[in-house]
Short mmCIF file of C-alpha atoms and ligand atoms in Angstrom, two decimals:
data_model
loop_
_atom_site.label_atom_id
_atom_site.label_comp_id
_atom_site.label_asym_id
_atom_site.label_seq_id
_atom_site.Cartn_x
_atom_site.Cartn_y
_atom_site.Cartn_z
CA UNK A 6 63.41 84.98 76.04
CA UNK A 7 61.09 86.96 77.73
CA UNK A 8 58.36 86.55 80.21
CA UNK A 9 54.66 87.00 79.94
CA UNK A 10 54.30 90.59 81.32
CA UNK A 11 51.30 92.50 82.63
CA UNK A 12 51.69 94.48 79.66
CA UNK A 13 51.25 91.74 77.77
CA UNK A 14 48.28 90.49 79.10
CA UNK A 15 46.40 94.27 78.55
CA UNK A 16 48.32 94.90 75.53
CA UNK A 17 49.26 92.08 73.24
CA UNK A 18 47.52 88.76 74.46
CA UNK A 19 44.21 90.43 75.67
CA UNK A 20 41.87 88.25 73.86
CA UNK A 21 43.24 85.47 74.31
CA UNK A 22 44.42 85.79 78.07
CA UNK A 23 40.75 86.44 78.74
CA UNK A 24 38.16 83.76 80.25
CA UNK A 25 36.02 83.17 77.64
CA UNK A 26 32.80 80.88 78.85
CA UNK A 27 31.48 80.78 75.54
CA UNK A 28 35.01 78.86 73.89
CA UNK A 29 33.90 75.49 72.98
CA UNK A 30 36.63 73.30 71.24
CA UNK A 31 34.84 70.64 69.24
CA UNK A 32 35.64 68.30 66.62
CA UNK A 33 32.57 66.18 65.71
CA UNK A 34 31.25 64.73 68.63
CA UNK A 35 34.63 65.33 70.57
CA UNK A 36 34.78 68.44 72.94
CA UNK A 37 37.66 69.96 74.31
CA UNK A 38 38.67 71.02 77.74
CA UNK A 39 36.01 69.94 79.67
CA UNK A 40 35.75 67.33 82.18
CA UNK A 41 36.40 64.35 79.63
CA UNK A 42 40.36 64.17 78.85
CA UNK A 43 40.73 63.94 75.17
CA UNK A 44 43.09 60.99 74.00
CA UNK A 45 43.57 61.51 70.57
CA UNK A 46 46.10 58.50 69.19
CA UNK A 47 46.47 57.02 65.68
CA UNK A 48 50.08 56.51 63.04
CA UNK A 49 52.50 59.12 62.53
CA UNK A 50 51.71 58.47 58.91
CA UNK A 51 48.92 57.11 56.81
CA UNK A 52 50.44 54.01 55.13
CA UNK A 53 47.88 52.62 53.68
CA UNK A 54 43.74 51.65 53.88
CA UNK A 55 44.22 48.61 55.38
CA UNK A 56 46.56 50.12 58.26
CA UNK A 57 44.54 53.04 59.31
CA UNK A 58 41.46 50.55 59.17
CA UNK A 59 43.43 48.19 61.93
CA UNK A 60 44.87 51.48 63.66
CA UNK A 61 41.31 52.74 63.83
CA UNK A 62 39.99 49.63 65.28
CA UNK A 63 42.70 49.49 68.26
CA UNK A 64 41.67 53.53 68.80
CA UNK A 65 37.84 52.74 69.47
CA UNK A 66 38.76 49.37 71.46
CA UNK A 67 41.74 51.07 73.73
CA UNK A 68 38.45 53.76 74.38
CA UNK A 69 40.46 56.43 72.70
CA UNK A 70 38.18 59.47 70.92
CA UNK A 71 40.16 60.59 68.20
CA UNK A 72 41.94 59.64 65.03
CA UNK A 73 45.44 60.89 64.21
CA UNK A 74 47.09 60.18 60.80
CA UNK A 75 49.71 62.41 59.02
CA UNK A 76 49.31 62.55 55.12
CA UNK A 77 51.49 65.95 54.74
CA UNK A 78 54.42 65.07 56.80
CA UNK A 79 57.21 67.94 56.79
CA UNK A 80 60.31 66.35 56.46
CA UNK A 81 63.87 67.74 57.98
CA UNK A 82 65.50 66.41 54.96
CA UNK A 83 64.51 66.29 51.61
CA UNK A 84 64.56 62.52 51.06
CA UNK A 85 62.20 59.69 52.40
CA UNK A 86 58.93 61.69 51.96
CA UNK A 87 55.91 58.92 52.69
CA UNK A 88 53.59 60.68 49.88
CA UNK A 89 56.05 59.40 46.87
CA UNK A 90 55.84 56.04 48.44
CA UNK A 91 53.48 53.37 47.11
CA UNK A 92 50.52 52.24 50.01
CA UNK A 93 52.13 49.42 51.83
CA UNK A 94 48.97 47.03 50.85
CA UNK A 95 49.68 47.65 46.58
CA UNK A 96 52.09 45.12 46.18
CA UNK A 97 54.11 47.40 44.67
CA UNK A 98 57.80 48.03 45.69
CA UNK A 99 58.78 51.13 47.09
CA UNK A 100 59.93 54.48 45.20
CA UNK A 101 63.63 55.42 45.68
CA UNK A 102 64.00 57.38 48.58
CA UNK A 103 65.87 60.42 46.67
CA UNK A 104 62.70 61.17 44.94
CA UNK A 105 61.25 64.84 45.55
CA UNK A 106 57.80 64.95 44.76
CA UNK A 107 56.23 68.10 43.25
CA UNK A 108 53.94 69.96 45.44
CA UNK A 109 50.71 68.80 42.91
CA UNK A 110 52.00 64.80 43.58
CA UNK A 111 52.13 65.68 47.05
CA UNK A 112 48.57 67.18 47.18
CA UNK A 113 47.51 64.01 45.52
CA UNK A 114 49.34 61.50 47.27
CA UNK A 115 47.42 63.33 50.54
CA UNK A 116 44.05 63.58 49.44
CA UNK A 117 44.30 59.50 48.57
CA UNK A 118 45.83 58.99 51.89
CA UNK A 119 43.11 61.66 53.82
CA UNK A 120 40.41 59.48 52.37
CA UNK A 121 41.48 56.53 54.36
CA UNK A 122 41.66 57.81 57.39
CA UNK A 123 38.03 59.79 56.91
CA UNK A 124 36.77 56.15 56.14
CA UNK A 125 38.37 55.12 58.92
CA UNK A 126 37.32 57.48 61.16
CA UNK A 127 33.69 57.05 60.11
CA UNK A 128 33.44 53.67 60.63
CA UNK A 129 34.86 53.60 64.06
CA UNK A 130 33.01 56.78 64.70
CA UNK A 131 36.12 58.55 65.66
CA UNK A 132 36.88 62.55 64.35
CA UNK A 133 40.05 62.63 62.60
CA UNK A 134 42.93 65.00 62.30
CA UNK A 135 46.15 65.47 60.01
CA UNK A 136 48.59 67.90 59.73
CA UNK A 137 48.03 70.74 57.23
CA UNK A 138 51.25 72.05 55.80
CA UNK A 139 49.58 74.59 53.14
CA UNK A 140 47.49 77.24 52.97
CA UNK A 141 46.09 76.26 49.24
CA UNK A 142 44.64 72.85 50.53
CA UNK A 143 42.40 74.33 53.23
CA UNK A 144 39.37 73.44 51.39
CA UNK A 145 40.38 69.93 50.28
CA UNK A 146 41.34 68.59 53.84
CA UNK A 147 38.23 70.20 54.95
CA UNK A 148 36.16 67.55 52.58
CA UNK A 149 38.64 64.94 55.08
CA UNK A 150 39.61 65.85 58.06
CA UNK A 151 37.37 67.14 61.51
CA UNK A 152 40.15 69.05 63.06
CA UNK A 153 43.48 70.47 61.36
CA UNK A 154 46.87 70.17 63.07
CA UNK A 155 49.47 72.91 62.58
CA UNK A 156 52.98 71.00 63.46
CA UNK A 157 55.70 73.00 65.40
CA UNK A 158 57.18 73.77 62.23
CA UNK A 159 54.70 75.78 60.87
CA UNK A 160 53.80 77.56 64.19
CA UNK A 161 54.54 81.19 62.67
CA UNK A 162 53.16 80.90 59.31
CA UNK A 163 50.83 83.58 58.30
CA UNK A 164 49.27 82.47 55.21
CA UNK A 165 48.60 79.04 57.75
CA UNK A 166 47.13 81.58 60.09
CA UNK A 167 44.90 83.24 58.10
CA UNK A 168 43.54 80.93 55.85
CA UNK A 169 42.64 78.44 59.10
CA UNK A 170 40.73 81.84 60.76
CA UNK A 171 38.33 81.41 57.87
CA UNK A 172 37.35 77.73 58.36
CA UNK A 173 35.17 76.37 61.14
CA UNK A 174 36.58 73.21 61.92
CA UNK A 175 38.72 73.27 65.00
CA UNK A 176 42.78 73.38 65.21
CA UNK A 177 45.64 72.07 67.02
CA UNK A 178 47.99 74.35 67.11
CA UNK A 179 51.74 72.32 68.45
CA UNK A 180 53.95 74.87 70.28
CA UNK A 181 57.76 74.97 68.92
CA UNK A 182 60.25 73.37 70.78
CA UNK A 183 61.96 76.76 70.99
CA UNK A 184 59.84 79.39 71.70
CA UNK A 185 58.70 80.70 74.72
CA UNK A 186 54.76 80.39 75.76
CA UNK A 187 54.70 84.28 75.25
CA UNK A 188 55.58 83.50 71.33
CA UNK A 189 53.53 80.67 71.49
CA UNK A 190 50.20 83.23 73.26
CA UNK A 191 51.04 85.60 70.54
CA UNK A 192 50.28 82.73 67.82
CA UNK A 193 46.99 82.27 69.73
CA UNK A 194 46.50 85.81 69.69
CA UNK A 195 46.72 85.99 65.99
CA UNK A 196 44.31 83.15 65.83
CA UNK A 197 41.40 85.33 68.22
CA UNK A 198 42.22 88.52 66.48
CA UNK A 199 41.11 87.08 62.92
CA UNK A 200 38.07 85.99 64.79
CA UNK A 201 39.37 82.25 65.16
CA UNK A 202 38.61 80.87 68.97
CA UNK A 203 38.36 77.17 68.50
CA UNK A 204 41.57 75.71 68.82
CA UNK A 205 43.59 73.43 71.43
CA UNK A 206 47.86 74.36 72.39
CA UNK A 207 49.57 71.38 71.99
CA UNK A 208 52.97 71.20 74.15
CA UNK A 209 55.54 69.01 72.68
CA UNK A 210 58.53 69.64 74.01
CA UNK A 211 61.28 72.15 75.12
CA UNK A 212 64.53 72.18 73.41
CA UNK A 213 67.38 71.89 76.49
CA UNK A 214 71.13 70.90 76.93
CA UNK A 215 70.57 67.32 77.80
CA UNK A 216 67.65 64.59 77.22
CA UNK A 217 68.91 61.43 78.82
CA UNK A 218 69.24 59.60 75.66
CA UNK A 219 71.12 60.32 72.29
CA UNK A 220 67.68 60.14 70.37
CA UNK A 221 65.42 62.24 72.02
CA UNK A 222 64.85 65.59 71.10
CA UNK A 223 63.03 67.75 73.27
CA UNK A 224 61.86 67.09 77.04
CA UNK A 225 57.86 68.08 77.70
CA UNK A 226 57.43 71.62 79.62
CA UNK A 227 55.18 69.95 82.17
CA UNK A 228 55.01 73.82 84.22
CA UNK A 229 53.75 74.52 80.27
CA UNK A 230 49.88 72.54 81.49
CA UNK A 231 49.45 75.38 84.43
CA UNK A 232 50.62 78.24 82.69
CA UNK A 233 48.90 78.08 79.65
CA UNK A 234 45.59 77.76 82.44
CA UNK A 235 46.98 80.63 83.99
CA UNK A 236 47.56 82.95 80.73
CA UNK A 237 45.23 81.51 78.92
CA UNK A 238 42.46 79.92 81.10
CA UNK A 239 39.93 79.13 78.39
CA UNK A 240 41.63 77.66 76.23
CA UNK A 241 42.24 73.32 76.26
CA UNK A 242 46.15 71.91 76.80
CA UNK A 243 46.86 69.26 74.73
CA UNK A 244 50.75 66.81 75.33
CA UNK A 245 52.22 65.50 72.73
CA UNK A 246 54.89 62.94 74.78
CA UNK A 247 55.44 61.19 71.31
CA UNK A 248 57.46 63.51 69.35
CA UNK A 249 58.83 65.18 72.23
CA UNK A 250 60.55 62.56 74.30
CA UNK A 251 61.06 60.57 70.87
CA UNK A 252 60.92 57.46 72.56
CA UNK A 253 59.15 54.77 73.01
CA UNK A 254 60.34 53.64 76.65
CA UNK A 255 59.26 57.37 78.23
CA UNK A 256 56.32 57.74 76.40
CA UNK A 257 53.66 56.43 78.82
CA UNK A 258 55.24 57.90 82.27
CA UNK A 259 54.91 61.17 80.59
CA UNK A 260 51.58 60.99 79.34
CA UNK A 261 50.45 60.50 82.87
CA UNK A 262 52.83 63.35 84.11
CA UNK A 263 50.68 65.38 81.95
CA UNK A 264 47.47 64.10 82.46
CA UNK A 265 48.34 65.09 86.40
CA UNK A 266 49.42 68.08 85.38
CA UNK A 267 45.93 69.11 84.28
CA UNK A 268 46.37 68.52 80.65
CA UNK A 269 43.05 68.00 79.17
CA UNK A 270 44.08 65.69 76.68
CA UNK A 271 47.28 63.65 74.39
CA UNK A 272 48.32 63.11 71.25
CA UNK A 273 50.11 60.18 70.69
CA UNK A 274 51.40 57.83 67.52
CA UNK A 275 50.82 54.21 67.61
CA UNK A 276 51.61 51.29 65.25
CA UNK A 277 50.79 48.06 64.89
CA UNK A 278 54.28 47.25 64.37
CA UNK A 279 56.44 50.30 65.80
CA UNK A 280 59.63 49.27 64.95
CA UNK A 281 58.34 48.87 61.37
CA UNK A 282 56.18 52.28 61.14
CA UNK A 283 57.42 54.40 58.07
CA UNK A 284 57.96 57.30 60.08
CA UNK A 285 58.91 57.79 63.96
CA UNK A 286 59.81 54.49 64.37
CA UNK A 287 61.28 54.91 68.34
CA UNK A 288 58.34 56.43 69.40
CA UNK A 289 55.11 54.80 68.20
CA UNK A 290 53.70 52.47 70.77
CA UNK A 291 51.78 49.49 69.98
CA UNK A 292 48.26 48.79 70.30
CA UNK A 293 48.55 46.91 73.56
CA UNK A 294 50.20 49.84 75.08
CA UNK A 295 47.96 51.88 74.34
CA UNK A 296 45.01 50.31 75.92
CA UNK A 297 47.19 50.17 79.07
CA UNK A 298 48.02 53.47 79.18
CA UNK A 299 44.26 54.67 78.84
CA UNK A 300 43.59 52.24 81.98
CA UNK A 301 46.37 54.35 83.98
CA UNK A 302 44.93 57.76 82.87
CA UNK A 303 41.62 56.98 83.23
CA UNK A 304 42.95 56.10 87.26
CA UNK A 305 44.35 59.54 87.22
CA UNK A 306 41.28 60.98 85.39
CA UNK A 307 39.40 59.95 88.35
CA UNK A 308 41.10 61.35 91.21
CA UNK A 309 41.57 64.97 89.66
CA UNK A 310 37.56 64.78 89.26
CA UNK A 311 37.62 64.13 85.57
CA UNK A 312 36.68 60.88 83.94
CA UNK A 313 37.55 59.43 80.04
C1 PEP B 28 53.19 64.93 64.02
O1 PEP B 28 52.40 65.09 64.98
O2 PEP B 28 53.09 64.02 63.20
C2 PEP B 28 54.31 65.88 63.84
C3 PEP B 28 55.12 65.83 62.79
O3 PEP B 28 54.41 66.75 64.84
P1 PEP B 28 55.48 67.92 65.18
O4 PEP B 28 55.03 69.10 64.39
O5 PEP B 28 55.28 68.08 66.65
O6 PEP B 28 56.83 67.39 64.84
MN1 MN B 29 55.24 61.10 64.34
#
């Protein structure tokens, strides 16, 4: 893997290696990489109304500013996708697992679920983001969503890419466990050559030999925070310490790690049951957890000179 070069900076990452006074990150009312730190928190998946309503709530009261909620969820296996399953407040009992939806099903099951959590998000008066997994739905989430998150997965994909230069809501872009930040600058790049400047780099996680536990997955790249404000000064640092350390027990200690790292914000899943949550079960915290854990950064917050 190589390192970011000088070369690099003049050659291939000039734009977006470049201070750039004039960024501004925003999704609604929420602004990026300023003096506020962003805590952005809500479920891995969008069960049903009535969850994201009670998820929402436990956002605005734990004084996060954002909404999370994943209606496309890209699945390592085939089975178990969350769209074929019925919401969990229809009464109705669940779909067998083995069922592969078509991509139209899919699209629908979303837009359902993406109405929720807009709802949601407008009644607590908190922006919302999802993941978007394909280029040809763009223009639907649009009508839902306030920022779009590109997962780890999808990091490299060009039709991605250049259908989200052409939008003006703002984007999370989540760095892949195994790629260097040079690969992960060079994404960027491709975002600020098609004219795109308002997104946040997520960092969630570093693939290594060892993680301490046989569930985790990836360990955060805390040097990641002050590199990407070396390379890439401009531009806001989000940590995801859910789906990198993958559980639930290390997911506080290394939000604040980041947050005194100089990340400017988190992303992290919550449940009001974790144990129960339909997807990332190890890893959600609950709502009370939450509101301590915004207590602690907000302590932190205050002695780099930055407030919540
Ligand atoms: C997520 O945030 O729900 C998610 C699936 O993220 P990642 O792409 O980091 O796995
Ligand atoms: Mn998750």
């Amino acid at each position: 893997m190589k390192d970011i070069s000088q070369q690099d900076l003049e050659k291939n990452i000039p734009l977006v290696s470049k201070k750039d006074p004039q960024r501004e990150v925003k999704a609604g009312n929420v602004e990026f990489g300023k003096e506020k730190i962003v805590v952005i928190a809500g479920p891995c998946t969008i069960e049903s109304r009535t969850q994201i309503m009670e998820t929402a709530r436990a956002v605005k009261e734990a004084g996060a500013v954002m909404l999370r909620g994943g209606a496309f969820k890209p699945l390592t296996f085939p089975y178990g996708d969350p769209l074929a399953q019925p919401d969990s407040d229809s009464g109705q009992s669940s779909v067998d697992r083995m069922k592969v939806l078509t991509k139209k099903e899919q699209v629908e099951s979303a837009e359902r679920r993406l109405s929720y959590l807009a709802e949601a998000g407008a009644k607590y008066g908190l922006p919302v983001v999802a993941e978007i997994m394909y280029a040809s739905v763009v223009e639907m989430m649009e009508k839902y969503v306030d920022m779009f998150q590109v997962g780890y997965r999808h990091m490299f994909n060009m039709d991605l890419i250049d259908a989200l230069s052409k939008t003006k809501k703002p984007l999370l872009l989540k760095r892949h466990y195994g790629e260097s930040l040079r690969s992960f600058l060079g994404v960027a790049e491709h975002y600020e050559a098609r004219n795109k400047h308002n997104f946040a780099l997520v960092e969630r996680g570093v693939s290594v030999p060892h993680t301490h536990n046989p569930e985790s997955r990836a360990i955060i790249d805390i040097q990641a925070i002050p590199a990407l404000k070396e390379f890439a000064p401009s531009v806001p640092v989000i940590v995801d310490p859910s789906h990198s350390t993958f559980k639930r027990l290390y997911v506080s200690s290394v939000a604040r790690a980041a947050i005194a790292a100089g990340a400017d914000g988190l992303l992290i899943d919550i449940h009001s049951k974790p144990e129960e949550a339909w997807v990332d079960p190890l890893q959600a915290l609950n709502f009370e957890a939450l509101t301590k854990l915004m207590k602690e950064i907000e302590g932190i917050a205050k002695v780099l000179g930055r407030s919540m």
